[in-house]
Coordinates of N, CA and C in Angstrom, one line a residue:
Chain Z
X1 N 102.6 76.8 119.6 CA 103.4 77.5 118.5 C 104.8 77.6 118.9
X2 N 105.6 78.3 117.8 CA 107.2 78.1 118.4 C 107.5 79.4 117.8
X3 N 108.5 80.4 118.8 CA 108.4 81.8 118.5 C 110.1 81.6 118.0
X4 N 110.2 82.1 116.8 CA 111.5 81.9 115.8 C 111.6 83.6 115.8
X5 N 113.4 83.4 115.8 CA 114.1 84.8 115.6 C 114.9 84.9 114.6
X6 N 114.9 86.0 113.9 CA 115.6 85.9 112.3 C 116.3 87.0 112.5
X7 N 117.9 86.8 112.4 CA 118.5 88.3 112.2 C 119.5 87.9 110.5
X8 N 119.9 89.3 110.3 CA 119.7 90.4 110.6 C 117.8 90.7 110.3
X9 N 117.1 91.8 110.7 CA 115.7 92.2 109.8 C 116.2 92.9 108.5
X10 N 117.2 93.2 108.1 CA 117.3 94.1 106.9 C 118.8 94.0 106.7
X11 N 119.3 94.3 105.6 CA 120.2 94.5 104.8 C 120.7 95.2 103.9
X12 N 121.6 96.0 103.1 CA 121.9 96.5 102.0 C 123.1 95.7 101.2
X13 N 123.7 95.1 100.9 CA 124.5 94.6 100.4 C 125.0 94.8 99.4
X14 N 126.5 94.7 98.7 CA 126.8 94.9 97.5 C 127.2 93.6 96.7
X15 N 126.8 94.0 95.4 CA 127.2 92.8 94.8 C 128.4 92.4 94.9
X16 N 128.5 90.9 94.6 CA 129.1 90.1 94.9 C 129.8 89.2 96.3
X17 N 129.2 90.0 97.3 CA 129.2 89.5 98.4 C 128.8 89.2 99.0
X18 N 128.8 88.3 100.0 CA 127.8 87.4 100.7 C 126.8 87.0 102.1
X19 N 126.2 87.1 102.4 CA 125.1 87.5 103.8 C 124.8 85.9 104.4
X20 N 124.7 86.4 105.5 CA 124.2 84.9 106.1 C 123.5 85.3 107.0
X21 N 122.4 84.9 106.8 CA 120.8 84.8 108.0 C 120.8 83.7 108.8
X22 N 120.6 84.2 110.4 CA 120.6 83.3 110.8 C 118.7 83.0 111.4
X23 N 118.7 81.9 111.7 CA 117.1 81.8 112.8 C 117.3 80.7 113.7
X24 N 116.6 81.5 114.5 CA 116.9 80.7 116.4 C 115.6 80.3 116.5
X25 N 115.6 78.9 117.3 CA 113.8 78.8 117.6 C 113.8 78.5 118.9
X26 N 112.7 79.2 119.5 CA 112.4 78.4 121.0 C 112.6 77.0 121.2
X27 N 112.3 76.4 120.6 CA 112.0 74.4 120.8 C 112.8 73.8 119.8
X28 N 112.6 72.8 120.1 CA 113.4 71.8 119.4 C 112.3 71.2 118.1
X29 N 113.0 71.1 117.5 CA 112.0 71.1 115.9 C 113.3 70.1 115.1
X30 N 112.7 69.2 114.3 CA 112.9 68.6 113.3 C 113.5 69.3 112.0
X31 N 112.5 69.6 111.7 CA 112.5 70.5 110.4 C 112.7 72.1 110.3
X32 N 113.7 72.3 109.6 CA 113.2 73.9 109.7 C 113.4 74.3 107.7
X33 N 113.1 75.6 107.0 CA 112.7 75.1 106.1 C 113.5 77.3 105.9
X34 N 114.0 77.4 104.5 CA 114.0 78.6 104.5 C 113.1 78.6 103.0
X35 N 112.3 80.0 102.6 CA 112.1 80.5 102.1 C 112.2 81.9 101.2
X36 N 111.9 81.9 100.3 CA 112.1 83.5 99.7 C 110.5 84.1 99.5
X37 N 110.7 85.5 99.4 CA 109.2 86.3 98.7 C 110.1 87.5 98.5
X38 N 110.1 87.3 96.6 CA 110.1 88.3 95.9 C 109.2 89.7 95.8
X39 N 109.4 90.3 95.4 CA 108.7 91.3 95.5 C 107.1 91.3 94.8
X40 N 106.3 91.4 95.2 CA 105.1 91.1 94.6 C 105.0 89.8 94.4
X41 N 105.5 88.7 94.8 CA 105.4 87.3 94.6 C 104.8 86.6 95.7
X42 N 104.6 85.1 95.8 CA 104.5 84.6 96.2 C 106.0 83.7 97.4
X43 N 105.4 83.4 97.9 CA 107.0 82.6 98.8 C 107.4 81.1 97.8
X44 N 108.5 81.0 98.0 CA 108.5 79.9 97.4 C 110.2 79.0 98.5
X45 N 109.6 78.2 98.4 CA 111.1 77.1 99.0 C 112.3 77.1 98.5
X46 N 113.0 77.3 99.9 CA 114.4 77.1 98.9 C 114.5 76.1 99.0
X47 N 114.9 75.4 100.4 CA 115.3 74.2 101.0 C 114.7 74.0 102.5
X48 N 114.8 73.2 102.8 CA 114.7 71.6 104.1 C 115.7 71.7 104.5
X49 N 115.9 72.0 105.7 CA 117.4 71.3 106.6 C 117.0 71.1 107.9
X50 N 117.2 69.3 107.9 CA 117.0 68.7 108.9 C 118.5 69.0 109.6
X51 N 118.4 68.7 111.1 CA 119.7 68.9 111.9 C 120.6 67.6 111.3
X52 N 121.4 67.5 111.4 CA 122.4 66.1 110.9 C 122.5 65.6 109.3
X53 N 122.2 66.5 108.8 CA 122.1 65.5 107.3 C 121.7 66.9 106.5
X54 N 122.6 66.4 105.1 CA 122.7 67.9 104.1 C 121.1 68.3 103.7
X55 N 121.3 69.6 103.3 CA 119.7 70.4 103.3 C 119.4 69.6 101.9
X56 N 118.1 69.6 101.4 CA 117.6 69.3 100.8 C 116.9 70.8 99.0
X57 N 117.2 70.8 98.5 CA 116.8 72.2 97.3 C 116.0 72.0 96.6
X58 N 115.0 72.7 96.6 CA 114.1 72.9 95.9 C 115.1 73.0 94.4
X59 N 114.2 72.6 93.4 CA 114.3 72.9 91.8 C 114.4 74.3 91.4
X60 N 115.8 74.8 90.9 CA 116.1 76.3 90.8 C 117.0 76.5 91.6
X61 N 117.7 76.1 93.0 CA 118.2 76.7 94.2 C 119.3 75.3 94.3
X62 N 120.2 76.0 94.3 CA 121.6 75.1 94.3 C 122.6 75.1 95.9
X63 N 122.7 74.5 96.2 CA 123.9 74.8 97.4 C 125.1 75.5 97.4
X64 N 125.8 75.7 96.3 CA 126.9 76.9 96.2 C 126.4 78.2 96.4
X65 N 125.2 78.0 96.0 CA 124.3 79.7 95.8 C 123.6 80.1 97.3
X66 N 123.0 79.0 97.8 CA 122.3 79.3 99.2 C 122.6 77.6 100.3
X67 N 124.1 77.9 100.7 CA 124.4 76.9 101.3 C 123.6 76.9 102.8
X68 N 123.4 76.3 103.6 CA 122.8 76.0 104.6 C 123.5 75.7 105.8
X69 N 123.3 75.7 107.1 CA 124.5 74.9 108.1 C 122.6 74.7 109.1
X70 N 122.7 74.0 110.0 CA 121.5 73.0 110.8 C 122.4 72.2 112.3
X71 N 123.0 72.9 112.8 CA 124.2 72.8 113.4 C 123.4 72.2 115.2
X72 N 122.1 72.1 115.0 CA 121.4 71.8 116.5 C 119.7 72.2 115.8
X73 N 119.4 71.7 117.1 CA 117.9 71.5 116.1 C 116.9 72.5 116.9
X74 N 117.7 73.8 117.2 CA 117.2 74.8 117.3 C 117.8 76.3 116.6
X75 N 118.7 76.2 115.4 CA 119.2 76.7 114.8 C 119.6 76.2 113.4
X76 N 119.6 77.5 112.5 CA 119.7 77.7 111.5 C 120.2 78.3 110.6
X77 N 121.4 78.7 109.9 CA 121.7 79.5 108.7 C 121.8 79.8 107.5
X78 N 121.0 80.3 106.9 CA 121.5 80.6 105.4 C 122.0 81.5 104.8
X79 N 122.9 81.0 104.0 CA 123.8 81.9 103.2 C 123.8 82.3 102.3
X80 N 123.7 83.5 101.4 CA 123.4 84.0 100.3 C 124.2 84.5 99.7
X81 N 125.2 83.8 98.7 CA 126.7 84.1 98.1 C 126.4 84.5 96.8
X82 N 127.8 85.3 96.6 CA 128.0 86.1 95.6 C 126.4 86.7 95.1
X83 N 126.2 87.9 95.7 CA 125.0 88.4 95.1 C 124.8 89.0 94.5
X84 N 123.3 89.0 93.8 CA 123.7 90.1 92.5 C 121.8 90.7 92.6
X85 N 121.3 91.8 92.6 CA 120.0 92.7 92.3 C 119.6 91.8 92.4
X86 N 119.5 90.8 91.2 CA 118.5 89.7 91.7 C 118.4 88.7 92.8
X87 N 118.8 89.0 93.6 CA 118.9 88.4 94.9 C 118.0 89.0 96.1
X88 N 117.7 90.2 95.7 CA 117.2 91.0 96.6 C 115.7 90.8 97.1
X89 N 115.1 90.4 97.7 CA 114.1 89.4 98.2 C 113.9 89.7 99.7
X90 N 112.9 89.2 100.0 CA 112.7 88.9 101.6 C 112.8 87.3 102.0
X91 N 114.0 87.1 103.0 CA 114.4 85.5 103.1 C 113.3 85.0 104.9
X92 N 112.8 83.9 104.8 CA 112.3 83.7 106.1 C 112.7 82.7 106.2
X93 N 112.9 81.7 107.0 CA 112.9 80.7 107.7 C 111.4 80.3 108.7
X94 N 111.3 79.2 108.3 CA 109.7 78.4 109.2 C 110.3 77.0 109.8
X95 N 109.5 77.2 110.5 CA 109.5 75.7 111.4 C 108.1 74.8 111.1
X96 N 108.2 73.7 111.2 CA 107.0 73.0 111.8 C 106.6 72.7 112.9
X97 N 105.8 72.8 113.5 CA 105.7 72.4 114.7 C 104.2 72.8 114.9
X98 N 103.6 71.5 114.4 CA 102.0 71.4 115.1 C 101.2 72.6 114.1
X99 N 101.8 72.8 112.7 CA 101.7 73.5 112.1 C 102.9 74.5 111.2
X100 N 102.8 75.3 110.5 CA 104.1 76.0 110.1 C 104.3 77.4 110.2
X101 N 105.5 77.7 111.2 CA 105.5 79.0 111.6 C 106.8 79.9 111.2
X102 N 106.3 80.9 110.8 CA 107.6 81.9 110.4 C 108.2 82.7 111.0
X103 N 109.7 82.9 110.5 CA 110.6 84.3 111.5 C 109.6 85.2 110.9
X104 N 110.5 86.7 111.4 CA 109.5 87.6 110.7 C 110.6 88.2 109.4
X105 N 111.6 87.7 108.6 CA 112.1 88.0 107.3 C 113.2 88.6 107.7
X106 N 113.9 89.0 106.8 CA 115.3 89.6 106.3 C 115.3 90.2 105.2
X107 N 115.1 91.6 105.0 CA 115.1 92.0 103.5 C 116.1 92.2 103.3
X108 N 116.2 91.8 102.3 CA 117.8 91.8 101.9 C 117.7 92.9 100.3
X109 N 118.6 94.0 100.3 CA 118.9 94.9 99.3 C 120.5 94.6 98.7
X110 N 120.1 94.5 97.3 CA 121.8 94.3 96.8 C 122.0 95.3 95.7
X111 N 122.7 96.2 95.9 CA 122.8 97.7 95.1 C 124.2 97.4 94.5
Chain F
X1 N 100.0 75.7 84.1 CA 99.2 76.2 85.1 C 99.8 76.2 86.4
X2 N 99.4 77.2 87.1 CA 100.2 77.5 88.6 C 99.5 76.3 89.6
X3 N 100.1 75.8 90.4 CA 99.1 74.6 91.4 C 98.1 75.5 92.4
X4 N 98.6 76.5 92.9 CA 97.4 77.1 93.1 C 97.2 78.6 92.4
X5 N 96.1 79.3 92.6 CA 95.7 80.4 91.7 C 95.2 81.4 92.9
X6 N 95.4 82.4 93.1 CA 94.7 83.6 94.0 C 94.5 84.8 93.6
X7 N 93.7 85.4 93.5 CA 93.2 87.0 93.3 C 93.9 87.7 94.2
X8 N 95.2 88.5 92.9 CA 96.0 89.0 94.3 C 95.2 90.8 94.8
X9 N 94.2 90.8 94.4 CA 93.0 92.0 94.9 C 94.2 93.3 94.2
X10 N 94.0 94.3 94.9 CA 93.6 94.5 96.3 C 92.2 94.3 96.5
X11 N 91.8 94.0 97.6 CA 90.4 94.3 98.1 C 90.1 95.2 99.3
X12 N 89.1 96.0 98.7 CA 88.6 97.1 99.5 C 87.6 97.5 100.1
X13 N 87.2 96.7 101.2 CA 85.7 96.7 102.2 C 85.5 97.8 103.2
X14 N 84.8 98.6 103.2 CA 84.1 99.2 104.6 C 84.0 98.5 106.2
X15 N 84.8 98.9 107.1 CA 84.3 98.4 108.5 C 83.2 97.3 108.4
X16 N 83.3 96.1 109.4 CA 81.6 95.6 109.7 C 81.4 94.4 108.3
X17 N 82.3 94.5 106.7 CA 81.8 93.8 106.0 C 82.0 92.3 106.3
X18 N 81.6 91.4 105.5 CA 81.9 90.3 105.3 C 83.0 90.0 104.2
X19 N 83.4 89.5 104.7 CA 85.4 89.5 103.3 C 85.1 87.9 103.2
X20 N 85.2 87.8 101.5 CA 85.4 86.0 101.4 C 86.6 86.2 100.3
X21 N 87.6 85.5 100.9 CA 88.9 85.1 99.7 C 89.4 83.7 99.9
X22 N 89.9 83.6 98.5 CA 89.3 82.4 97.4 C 90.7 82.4 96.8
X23 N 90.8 81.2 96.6 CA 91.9 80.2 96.4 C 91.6 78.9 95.2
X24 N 92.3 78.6 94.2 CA 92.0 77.0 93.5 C 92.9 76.9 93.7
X25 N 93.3 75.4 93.2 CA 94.1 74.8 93.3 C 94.1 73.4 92.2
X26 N 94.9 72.8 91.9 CA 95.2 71.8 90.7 C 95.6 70.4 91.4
X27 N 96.2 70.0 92.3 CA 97.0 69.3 92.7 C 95.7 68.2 93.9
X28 N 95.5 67.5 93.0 CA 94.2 66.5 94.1 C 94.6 65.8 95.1
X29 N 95.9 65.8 95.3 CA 96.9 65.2 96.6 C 97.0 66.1 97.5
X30 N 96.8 67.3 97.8 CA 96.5 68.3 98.7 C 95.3 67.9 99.7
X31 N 95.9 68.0 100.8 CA 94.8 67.1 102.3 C 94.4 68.6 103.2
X32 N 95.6 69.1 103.4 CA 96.0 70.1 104.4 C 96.0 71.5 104.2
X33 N 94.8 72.8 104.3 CA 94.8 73.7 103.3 C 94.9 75.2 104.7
X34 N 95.9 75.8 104.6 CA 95.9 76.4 105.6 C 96.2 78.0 105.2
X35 N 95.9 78.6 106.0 CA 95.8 80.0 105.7 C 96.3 81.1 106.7
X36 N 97.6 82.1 105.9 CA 98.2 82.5 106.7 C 97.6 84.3 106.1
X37 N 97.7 84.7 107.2 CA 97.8 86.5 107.6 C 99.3 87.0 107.7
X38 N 99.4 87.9 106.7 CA 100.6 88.5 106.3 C 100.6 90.4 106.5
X39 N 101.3 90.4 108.3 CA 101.2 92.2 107.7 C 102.3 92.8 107.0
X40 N 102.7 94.0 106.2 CA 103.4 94.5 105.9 C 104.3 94.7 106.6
X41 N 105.6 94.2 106.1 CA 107.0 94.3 106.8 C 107.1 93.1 108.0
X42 N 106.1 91.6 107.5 CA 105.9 90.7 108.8 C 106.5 89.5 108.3
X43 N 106.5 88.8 109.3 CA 106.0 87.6 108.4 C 105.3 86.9 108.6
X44 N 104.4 85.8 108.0 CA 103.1 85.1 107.6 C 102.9 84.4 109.2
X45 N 102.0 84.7 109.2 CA 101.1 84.2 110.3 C 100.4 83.3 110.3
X46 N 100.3 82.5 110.7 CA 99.1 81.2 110.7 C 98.1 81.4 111.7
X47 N 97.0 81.5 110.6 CA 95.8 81.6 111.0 C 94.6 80.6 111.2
X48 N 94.5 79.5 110.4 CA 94.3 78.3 110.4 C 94.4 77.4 109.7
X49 N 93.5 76.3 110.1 CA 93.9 75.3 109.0 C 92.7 74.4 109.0
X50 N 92.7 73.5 107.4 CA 91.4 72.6 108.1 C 92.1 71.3 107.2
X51 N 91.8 70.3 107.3 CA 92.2 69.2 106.4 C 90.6 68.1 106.5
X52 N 91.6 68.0 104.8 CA 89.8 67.6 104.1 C 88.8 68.7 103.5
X53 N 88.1 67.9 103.0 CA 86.8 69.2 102.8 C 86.3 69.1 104.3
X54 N 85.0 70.8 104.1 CA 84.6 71.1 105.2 C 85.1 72.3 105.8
X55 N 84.2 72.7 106.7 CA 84.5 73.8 107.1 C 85.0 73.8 108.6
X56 N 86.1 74.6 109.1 CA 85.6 75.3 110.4 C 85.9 76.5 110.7
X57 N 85.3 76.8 112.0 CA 85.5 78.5 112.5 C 86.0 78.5 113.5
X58 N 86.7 79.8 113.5 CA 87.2 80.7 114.7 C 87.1 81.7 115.0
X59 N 86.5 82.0 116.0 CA 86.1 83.0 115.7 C 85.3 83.8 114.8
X60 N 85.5 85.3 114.4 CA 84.9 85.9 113.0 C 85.8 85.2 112.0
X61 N 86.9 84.1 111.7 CA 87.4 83.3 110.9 C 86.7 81.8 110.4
X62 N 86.2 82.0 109.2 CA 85.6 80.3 108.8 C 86.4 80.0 107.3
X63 N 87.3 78.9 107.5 CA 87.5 78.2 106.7 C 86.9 77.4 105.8
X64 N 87.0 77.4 104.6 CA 86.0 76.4 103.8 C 86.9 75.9 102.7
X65 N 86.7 74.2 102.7 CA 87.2 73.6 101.5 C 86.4 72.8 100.4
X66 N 86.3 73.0 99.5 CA 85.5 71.8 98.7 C 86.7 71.1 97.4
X67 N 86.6 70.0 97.9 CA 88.0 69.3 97.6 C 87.6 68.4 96.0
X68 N 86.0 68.9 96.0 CA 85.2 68.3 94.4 C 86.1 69.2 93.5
X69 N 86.1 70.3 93.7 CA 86.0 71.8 92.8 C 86.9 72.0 93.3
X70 N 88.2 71.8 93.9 CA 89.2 72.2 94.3 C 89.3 73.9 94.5
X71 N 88.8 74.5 95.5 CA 88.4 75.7 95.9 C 88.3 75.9 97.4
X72 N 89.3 76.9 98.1 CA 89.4 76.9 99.0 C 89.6 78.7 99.1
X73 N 88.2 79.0 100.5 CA 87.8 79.5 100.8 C 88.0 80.4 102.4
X74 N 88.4 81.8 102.6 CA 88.2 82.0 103.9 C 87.2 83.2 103.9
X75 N 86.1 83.3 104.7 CA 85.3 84.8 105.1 C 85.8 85.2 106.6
X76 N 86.2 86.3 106.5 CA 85.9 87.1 107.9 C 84.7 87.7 108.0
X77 N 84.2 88.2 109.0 CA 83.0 88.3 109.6 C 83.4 89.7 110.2
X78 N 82.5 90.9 110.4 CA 82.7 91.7 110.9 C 84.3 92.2 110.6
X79 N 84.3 92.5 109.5 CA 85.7 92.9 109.2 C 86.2 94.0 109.7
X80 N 87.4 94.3 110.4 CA 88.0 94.8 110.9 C 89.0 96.1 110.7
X81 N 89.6 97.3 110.7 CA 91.0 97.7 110.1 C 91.7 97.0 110.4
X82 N 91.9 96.2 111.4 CA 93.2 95.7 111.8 C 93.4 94.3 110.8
X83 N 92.5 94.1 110.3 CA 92.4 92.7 109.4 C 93.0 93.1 107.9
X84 N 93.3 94.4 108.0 CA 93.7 94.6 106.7 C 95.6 93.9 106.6
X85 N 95.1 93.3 105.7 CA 97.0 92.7 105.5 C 96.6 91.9 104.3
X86 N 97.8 91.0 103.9 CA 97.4 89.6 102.9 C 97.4 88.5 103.7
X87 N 96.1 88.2 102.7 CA 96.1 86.9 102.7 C 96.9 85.8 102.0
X88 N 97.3 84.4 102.6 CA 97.7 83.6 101.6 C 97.5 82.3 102.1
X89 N 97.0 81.6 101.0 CA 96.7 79.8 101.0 C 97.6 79.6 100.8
X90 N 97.9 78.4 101.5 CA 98.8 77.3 101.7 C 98.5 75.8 101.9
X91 N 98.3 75.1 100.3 CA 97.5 73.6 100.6 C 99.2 72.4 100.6
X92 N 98.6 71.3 101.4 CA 100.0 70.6 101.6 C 99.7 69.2 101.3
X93 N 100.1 68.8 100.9 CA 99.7 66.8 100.8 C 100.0 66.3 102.4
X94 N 99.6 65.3 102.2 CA 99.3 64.5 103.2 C 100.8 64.0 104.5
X95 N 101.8 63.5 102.8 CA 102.9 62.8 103.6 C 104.1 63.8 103.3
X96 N 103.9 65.1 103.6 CA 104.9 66.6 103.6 C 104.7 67.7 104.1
X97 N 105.6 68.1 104.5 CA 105.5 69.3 105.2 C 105.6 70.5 104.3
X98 N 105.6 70.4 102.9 CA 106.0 71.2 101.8 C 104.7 72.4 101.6
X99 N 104.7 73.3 101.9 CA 104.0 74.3 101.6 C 103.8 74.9 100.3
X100 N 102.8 75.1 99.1 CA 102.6 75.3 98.4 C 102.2 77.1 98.1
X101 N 102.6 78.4 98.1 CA 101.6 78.9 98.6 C 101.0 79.8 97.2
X102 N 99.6 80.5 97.6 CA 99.2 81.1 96.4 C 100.2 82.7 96.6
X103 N 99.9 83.4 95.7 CA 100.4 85.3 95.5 C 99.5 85.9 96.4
X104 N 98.2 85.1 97.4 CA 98.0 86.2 98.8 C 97.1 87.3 97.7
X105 N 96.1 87.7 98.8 CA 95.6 88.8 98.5 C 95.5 89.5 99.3
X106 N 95.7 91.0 99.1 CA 95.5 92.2 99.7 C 94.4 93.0 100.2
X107 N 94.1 92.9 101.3 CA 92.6 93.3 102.0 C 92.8 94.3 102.6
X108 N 91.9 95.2 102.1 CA 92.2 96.5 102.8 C 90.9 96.6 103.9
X109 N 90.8 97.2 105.0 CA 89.4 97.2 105.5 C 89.6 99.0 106.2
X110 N 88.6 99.7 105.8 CA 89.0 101.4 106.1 C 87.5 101.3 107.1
X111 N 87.8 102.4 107.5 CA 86.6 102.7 108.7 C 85.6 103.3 108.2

């Protein structure tokens, strides 16, 4: 398994301004992958960011909105610009590796 | 229709029960069906996995898929408080690392 670190764990934020999550992973990994879980929801994908090459978005999720950086293939950041209530979510990042494994989230509050 | 479907419970068992939660799914390209434990304030844990139909166990954990009826299955055994959290399926196609996941159900287990 690969033990992944996600800061900040929480957040308050105000709108219109912008947060960046980072996640560190023990190993070297290919893929790392960020997610959302709304409240009462299910997770859903944002994007794929392989190290060297632009992230990949899920349908709905744009890169001005949650740009990415994959800067070594043990790190990762995502950014969450100009935000607004509806933004307010729990963001994870996962890896693969011999399976798929999660940070433990970033709740993010936008008042 | 959602690709997969889960009873998001709550469910509420006594110490010692047997817990089975249940999963469909739509998508006949799904190989890889895996199942994560979610505690409050966590994030998702991978608990196992099986590819193909068929079953296996771990422990008080048995996975089950039947890939006729697209229905996928986990029982705990001797259920636990500590087992109280959500559940959530996660089926994957074959040539992707794309995680699908259901809304998780909520298992409560009291003493």
């Amino acid at each position: 398994s690969a033990v992944i670190s996600q800061k900040p764990s929480r957040d308050i934020c105000q709108r219109g301004t912008s947060l960046t999550i980072q996640c560190q992973v023990d190993s070297q990994v290919t893929m790392m992958f960020w997610y959302r879980q709304q409240p009462g929801q299910s997770l859903t994908l944002i994007a794929t960011a392989n190290q060297g090459s632009e992230a990949t978005y899920e349908s709905g999720f744009v890169i001005d909105k949650f740009p990415i950086s994959r800067p070594n293939l043990t790190f990762s950041t995502l950014t969450v610009s100009n935000m607004s209530p509806e933004d307010s979510s729990i963001y994870l990042c996962s890896v693969e590796f011999d399976g798929t494994f999660f940070g433990q989230g970033t709740r993010l509050t936008v008042v | 229709q959602k690709e997969v479907e889960q009873d998001p419970g709550p469910l509420s068992v006594p110490e010692g029960a047997i817990v089975s939660l249940n999963c469909t799914y739509s998508n006949s390209a799904f190989q890889y069906f895996m199942w994560y434990r979610q505690y409050s304030r966590k994030g998702p844990e991978l608990l196992m996995y099986t590819y193909s139909s068929g079953n296996k166990e771990d422990g008080r954990f048995t996975a089950q898929v039947d890939k006729s009826s697209k229905y996928i299955s986990l029982f705990i055994r001797d259920s636990q408080p500590s087992d109280s959290a959500t559940y959530l399926c996660a089926p994957r196609g074959r040539n992707t690392d794309k995680l699908i996941f259901g809304t998780g159900t909520r298992l409560q287990v009291f003493p």
